[in-house]
Amino acid sequence: MKNRTLILLLTLLLTLALTATAELSLPDGVTAIDSSAFEGDTALRGRVVLPGAVKTVGSLAFAGTGLHALVLPSGCQNVDGSVLAGSHAAYLYLNGASTAINGGVQDVAYVFGPAFGSASSLGNFYATETLVTKDGFYYSVTDGTAVPLCAVDGTAIPSEITIPKLVGGEPVRSLSSLVTTGLTTVRIPAYLSAPSSVNATTYQSMTVTAPAPSESSASAGSTLTWTTAIEGSYGAVEYTWSFDINGETKTVTTDTPSVSFTLDTAGSCVVSVAAKDEVGDTATATADVLTVKAADIVYRALLVGNTYPGTALALPGCDNDVAGMKAMLSRMSATPYRISTRSNLSASGMESAIRDTFSAATANDVSLFYFAGHGANAVGTSYHGALVGTGTTYLSVSKLKSVLDQIPGKKIVIIDSCHSGQMIGRSAGAGVSKSDLNAFNSQVVSTFAQQSRSADNLANSGYYVITAAHSTEESVNMGYDADEDGIIDKHFGLFTYSLTRGSGWNMATNKTRNLSADSDGNGEITLHEAFSYARYKAQQSNPNQTAQVYPSGSSMVVWAK
């Protein structure tokens, strides 16, 4: 039924409700809103809720109005698809599952209604069971996603709204369904992309704290653990840690808010963390600068002397060699060696002693292995130059190398035995002329620089080696008559005596002396200085014994006052 009185009444009631949600008050028996009843009335705004008696709504009934939404009662049976044509309304809300929409809905962003209702097949339909109202906005929450739709009441829309990251426990993953009619600005989480039609500002919806180290100070070579804390994340989080040390950056990725990292070098270290969660939200934080101190170098020395007592190989003096080396090293306070001494070891015993003594060595440490005893003369075999152990055992050059290779850091190897030049592949044909001692310093550098490295000996990176003789030469002992009664009171190796003498210890008299080997007077004995003095001094007494070195001319400090 349609009459002018009803239309005027409806107009009056709706006009009074321009700024609020309106519910029409109709005369008894009015069950229909006729076609075009309010068509073109742009003063009609907000959300209109039709009373429960209305059964049908005709075509264009609210077409061309300013309505934001139209709500139909549960008993409504039919509504024409053009009811809001031209109004560009946000939604048509159906309370009844049986309400049928005739024709496609025109100019309405969404149709809300009961799941499996008559309108559920529409492309822009959302089931009311999935709707969540948050801060005056409708969201559809289903299948692990919260989809922002539109404002609940057009007249209540603020000029700015904030889209949260989570609604009903589910994340907002996209804004492609967002209707912003009447909005000035939309604030969105930074991980989302706003449609081009939306005036959006972003905010950070997830935060991480600055990484905190397990120690407030660190030395090069130490391993620290950094931890962070995160808020506002969803699902699994990936953490990317950046370690900027002296301008060089290394990255590590973890799935937990902590990471362990070894600080290889001294300097300034800046640690940052970037967190990314399951929906692509990110947050970053940077720790304060950590100063990494130079690592404390640990010096270790294993001194082995084999005298082979009670055997045909008995060799006097090697115990004195160990005592002399220990006395000399003990006085080198700038290189405080932790000294271990062993005597009369078998080949396997030497291997075990090496492993035990240097087991805690790091890449920053210095490990010194010294041996005084017999060296094998077995030319053409793998035992040529081998260290002779007790019980007729042999520690070959290659086997010694394989054991020493397991030790990180710098390795100093000093061998006072016959044929020891085989340790670095030195034959009698190489080196400096024994008759030309005056030209020694200039010749030794050029001669040994040409010596090739080998996987089978110690002439390799990380090794600093001095041997008492060439691979074909013998290393001799010398005696000392302390009271000048014609009887030898003490034996020791000529090479070891020369080596320690140049470094401030006289093995014959057990007295300190000046650092003759310290050519530049700085209190530090380099590999080149120790070798040059020992070679020169030994050849003064025995021209047939020629010490060898690898690498030649090295400035590596082997010990220092």
Short mmCIF file of C-alpha atoms in Angstrom, two decimals, residues 168-427:
data_model
loop_
_atom_site.label_atom_id
_atom_site.label_comp_id
_atom_site.label_asym_id
_atom_site.label_seq_id
_atom_site.Cartn_x
_atom_site.Cartn_y
_atom_site.Cartn_z
CA GLY A 168 39.66 -11.73 17.21
CA GLY A 169 43.10 -13.30 17.49
CA GLU A 170 43.62 -13.37 13.72
CA PRO A 171 45.90 -11.09 11.71
CA VAL A 172 44.92 -8.52 9.12
CA ARG A 173 46.78 -9.68 6.03
CA SER A 174 45.32 -7.38 3.37
CA LEU A 175 43.41 -4.13 2.94
CA SER A 176 42.07 -4.94 -0.52
CA SER A 177 38.47 -5.21 0.84
CA LEU A 178 38.56 -1.95 2.77
CA VAL A 179 35.73 0.55 2.18
CA THR A 180 36.67 4.02 3.44
CA THR A 181 33.58 6.09 2.61
CA GLY A 182 33.52 9.07 4.94
CA LEU A 183 37.04 8.56 6.29
CA THR A 184 39.75 11.22 6.10
CA THR A 185 42.74 9.10 7.18
CA VAL A 186 43.33 5.43 7.86
CA ARG A 187 46.25 4.35 10.08
CA ILE A 188 47.52 0.94 9.08
CA PRO A 189 50.27 -1.42 10.32
CA ALA A 190 53.51 -0.78 8.43
CA TYR A 191 53.62 -4.28 6.92
CA LEU A 192 50.36 -3.69 4.98
CA SER A 193 49.99 -1.99 1.62
CA ALA A 194 47.16 0.51 1.34
CA PRO A 195 44.92 0.65 -1.76
CA SER A 196 45.70 3.64 -3.98
CA SER A 197 42.34 5.20 -3.11
CA VAL A 198 43.10 5.26 0.62
CA ASN A 199 44.81 8.14 2.38
CA ALA A 200 46.91 6.04 4.76
CA THR A 201 49.58 6.58 7.38
CA THR A 202 51.56 3.71 8.85
CA TYR A 203 52.53 2.78 12.38
CA GLN A 204 54.85 0.14 13.78
CA SER A 205 52.72 -2.66 15.15
CA MET A 206 55.59 -4.93 16.29
CA THR A 207 58.63 -4.07 18.42
CA VAL A 208 61.88 -5.78 19.45
CA THR A 209 64.23 -4.72 22.20
CA ALA A 210 67.87 -3.89 21.59
CA PRO A 211 70.01 -7.07 21.63
CA ALA A 212 71.61 -7.63 25.04
CA PRO A 213 74.95 -9.51 25.22
CA SER A 214 75.65 -12.20 27.79
CA GLU A 215 78.80 -10.29 28.82
CA SER A 216 79.35 -6.55 29.03
CA SER A 217 82.93 -6.86 27.80
CA ALA A 218 84.59 -9.21 25.35
CA SER A 219 87.95 -10.18 23.94
CA ALA A 220 88.71 -11.27 20.41
CA GLY A 221 88.07 -14.99 20.08
CA SER A 222 85.35 -15.09 22.73
CA THR A 223 81.81 -16.25 22.05
CA LEU A 224 78.89 -14.21 23.38
CA THR A 225 75.13 -14.77 23.27
CA TRP A 226 72.78 -11.92 22.39
CA THR A 227 69.07 -11.99 23.26
CA THR A 228 66.12 -9.80 22.36
CA ALA A 229 62.41 -9.67 23.25
CA ILE A 230 59.51 -9.17 20.85
CA GLU A 231 55.99 -7.82 21.27
CA GLY A 232 53.07 -7.78 18.85
CA SER A 233 54.23 -10.65 16.65
CA TYR A 234 52.03 -13.27 15.03
CA GLY A 235 53.05 -16.85 14.32
CA ALA A 236 56.63 -17.89 13.59
CA VAL A 237 59.28 -15.18 13.74
CA GLU A 238 62.59 -15.09 11.85
CA TYR A 239 65.45 -13.11 13.38
CA THR A 240 68.28 -11.76 11.26
CA TRP A 241 71.28 -10.63 13.29
CA SER A 242 73.90 -8.30 11.86
CA PHE A 243 77.37 -8.03 13.37
CA ASP A 244 79.30 -5.02 12.14
CA ILE A 245 82.89 -5.30 13.30
CA ASN A 246 85.24 -2.57 12.13
CA GLY A 247 83.04 -1.93 9.10
CA GLU A 248 82.75 -5.57 8.03
CA THR A 249 79.27 -7.04 8.44
CA LYS A 250 78.32 -10.66 9.00
CA THR A 251 74.74 -11.91 9.31
CA VAL A 252 73.19 -14.87 11.13
CA THR A 253 69.55 -16.01 10.93
CA THR A 254 67.74 -17.78 13.78
CA ASP A 255 64.16 -18.79 14.60
CA THR A 256 64.63 -17.93 18.27
CA PRO A 257 65.24 -14.54 19.94
CA SER A 258 68.88 -15.34 20.73
CA VAL A 259 72.11 -15.99 18.88
CA SER A 260 75.67 -16.99 19.77
CA PHE A 261 78.52 -15.39 17.84
CA THR A 262 82.29 -15.62 18.03
CA LEU A 263 84.08 -12.27 17.91
CA ASP A 264 87.10 -13.01 15.75
CA THR A 265 88.82 -9.64 15.84
CA ALA A 266 89.32 -6.71 18.20
CA GLY A 267 87.60 -3.39 17.57
CA SER A 268 84.10 -1.94 17.77
CA CYS A 269 81.11 -4.24 17.25
CA VAL A 270 77.58 -3.06 16.52
CA VAL A 271 74.86 -5.73 16.78
CA SER A 272 71.44 -5.26 15.18
CA VAL A 273 68.43 -7.55 14.95
CA ALA A 274 65.63 -7.51 12.39
CA ALA A 275 62.53 -9.56 13.24
CA LYS A 276 59.97 -10.68 10.67
CA ASP A 277 56.82 -12.55 11.63
CA GLU A 278 54.46 -14.80 9.71
CA VAL A 279 52.45 -11.98 8.13
CA GLY A 280 55.53 -10.00 7.07
CA ASP A 281 55.52 -7.49 9.91
CA THR A 282 59.02 -6.29 10.72
CA ALA A 283 60.84 -4.53 13.53
CA THR A 284 64.49 -3.66 14.09
CA ALA A 285 66.66 -2.68 17.03
CA THR A 286 70.35 -1.96 17.54
CA ALA A 287 72.47 -2.53 20.62
CA ASP A 288 75.00 -0.13 22.03
CA VAL A 289 78.51 -0.35 20.59
CA LEU A 290 80.51 -3.18 22.16
CA THR A 291 84.26 -2.69 22.40
CA VAL A 292 86.08 -5.94 21.66
CA LYS A 293 89.49 -6.02 23.29
CA ALA A 294 92.52 -7.70 21.78
CA ALA A 295 92.51 -11.31 22.88
CA ASP A 296 94.85 -12.44 25.60
CA ILE A 297 97.42 -14.69 23.98
CA VAL A 298 98.13 -17.89 25.88
CA TYR A 299 101.65 -19.20 25.40
CA ARG A 300 102.22 -22.92 25.95
CA ALA A 301 105.44 -24.92 25.61
CA LEU A 302 106.09 -28.66 25.61
CA LEU A 303 109.78 -29.52 26.07
CA VAL A 304 110.73 -33.17 25.45
CA GLY A 305 114.19 -34.61 26.10
CA ASN A 306 115.00 -38.24 25.36
CA THR A 307 118.24 -39.66 26.85
CA TYR A 308 117.35 -43.35 26.23
CA PRO A 309 118.90 -44.53 29.53
CA GLY A 310 120.24 -48.07 29.75
CA THR A 311 120.15 -48.62 25.98
CA ALA A 312 122.63 -48.57 23.14
CA LEU A 313 121.08 -45.24 22.12
CA ALA A 314 121.92 -43.56 25.44
CA LEU A 315 122.42 -39.85 24.74
CA PRO A 316 123.73 -37.62 27.55
CA GLY A 317 122.66 -34.04 27.82
CA CYS A 318 119.12 -33.96 26.39
CA ASP A 319 117.74 -33.56 29.90
CA ASN A 320 120.03 -30.55 30.32
CA ASP A 321 118.75 -29.16 27.03
CA VAL A 322 115.19 -29.27 28.36
CA ALA A 323 116.31 -27.64 31.61
CA GLY A 324 118.11 -24.89 29.69
CA MET A 325 115.13 -24.19 27.43
CA LYS A 326 112.85 -24.06 30.45
CA ALA A 327 115.15 -21.66 32.31
CA MET A 328 115.38 -19.38 29.28
CA LEU A 329 111.62 -19.36 28.55
CA SER A 330 110.78 -18.83 32.23
CA ARG A 331 112.63 -15.52 32.14
CA MET A 332 110.65 -14.23 29.16
CA SER A 333 107.94 -12.33 31.06
CA ALA A 334 106.39 -10.70 27.97
CA THR A 335 105.64 -14.17 26.60
CA PRO A 336 104.63 -16.06 29.76
CA TYR A 337 104.88 -19.63 28.54
CA ARG A 338 103.04 -22.31 30.46
CA ILE A 339 105.84 -24.85 30.36
CA SER A 340 105.45 -28.63 30.47
CA THR A 341 108.49 -30.92 30.41
CA ARG A 342 108.68 -34.59 29.50
CA SER A 343 111.52 -37.09 29.26
CA ASN A 344 112.07 -40.41 27.55
CA LEU A 345 108.80 -40.64 25.65
CA SER A 346 107.90 -43.17 23.01
CA ALA A 347 106.52 -42.00 19.68
CA SER A 348 102.94 -42.49 20.87
CA GLY A 349 103.84 -40.86 24.18
CA MET A 350 105.01 -37.76 22.32
CA GLU A 351 101.75 -37.67 20.35
CA SER A 352 99.71 -37.89 23.56
CA ALA A 353 101.82 -35.25 25.28
CA ILE A 354 101.32 -32.85 22.36
CA ARG A 355 97.56 -33.37 22.39
CA ASP A 356 97.31 -32.97 26.17
CA THR A 357 99.53 -29.90 26.44
CA PHE A 358 97.87 -27.94 23.64
CA SER A 359 94.27 -29.20 23.92
CA ALA A 360 92.94 -25.80 25.04
CA ALA A 361 94.74 -23.76 22.38
CA THR A 362 92.71 -21.25 20.37
CA ALA A 363 93.37 -19.49 17.09
CA ASN A 364 94.93 -16.62 19.04
CA ASP A 365 97.42 -18.72 21.03
CA VAL A 366 101.07 -19.70 20.55
CA SER A 367 102.15 -23.33 21.02
CA LEU A 368 105.86 -24.26 21.19
CA PHE A 369 107.08 -27.84 20.76
CA TYR A 370 110.75 -28.57 21.49
CA PHE A 371 112.52 -31.93 21.12
CA ALA A 372 116.06 -32.97 22.00
CA GLY A 373 117.05 -36.52 21.15
CA HIS A 374 117.93 -38.78 18.28
CA GLY A 375 116.74 -38.15 14.74
CA ALA A 376 116.45 -41.09 12.35
CA ASN A 377 118.83 -41.40 9.40
CA ALA A 378 116.67 -43.36 6.99
CA VAL A 379 117.19 -41.71 3.61
CA GLY A 380 114.53 -42.64 1.06
CA THR A 381 112.00 -43.75 3.65
CA SER A 382 109.16 -42.01 5.48
CA TYR A 383 111.23 -42.23 8.67
CA HIS A 384 114.09 -40.04 7.49
CA GLY A 385 114.35 -37.22 10.03
CA ALA A 386 111.81 -38.89 12.36
CA LEU A 387 112.00 -38.21 16.08
CA VAL A 388 113.28 -41.33 17.79
CA GLY A 389 111.19 -42.36 20.77
CA THR A 390 112.00 -44.85 23.48
CA GLY A 391 111.42 -48.52 22.80
CA THR A 392 112.73 -48.17 19.21
CA THR A 393 109.71 -46.15 18.11
CA TYR A 394 109.64 -43.36 15.52
CA LEU A 395 107.50 -40.27 15.18
CA SER A 396 107.71 -39.51 11.46
CA VAL A 397 107.68 -36.02 10.03
CA SER A 398 104.28 -36.55 8.42
CA LYS A 399 102.82 -38.05 11.61
CA LEU A 400 104.16 -35.19 13.71
CA LYS A 401 102.59 -32.77 11.26
CA SER A 402 99.22 -34.52 11.41
CA VAL A 403 99.21 -34.20 15.21
CA LEU A 404 100.33 -30.57 15.20
CA ASP A 405 97.82 -29.70 12.47
CA GLN A 406 95.04 -30.27 14.99
CA ILE A 407 96.31 -27.39 17.13
CA PRO A 408 94.83 -23.97 16.24
CA GLY A 409 96.93 -20.82 16.34
CA LYS A 410 100.64 -20.31 15.74
CA LYS A 411 102.99 -23.27 16.20
CA ILE A 412 106.68 -22.93 16.96
CA VAL A 413 108.68 -26.15 16.45
CA ILE A 414 112.33 -26.39 17.53
CA ILE A 415 114.15 -29.68 16.93
CA ASP A 416 117.66 -30.45 18.20
CA SER A 417 118.32 -33.81 16.58
CA CYS A 418 120.28 -35.29 13.72
CA HIS A 419 118.77 -34.96 10.24
CA SER A 420 116.16 -32.56 11.64
CA GLY A 421 116.21 -30.43 8.48
CA GLN A 422 113.92 -33.08 7.00
CA MET A 423 111.16 -31.45 9.10
CA ILE A 424 111.06 -28.62 6.55
CA GLY A 425 112.54 -30.43 3.53
CA ARG A 426 116.06 -29.02 3.89
CA SER A 427 118.77 -31.05 2.16
#
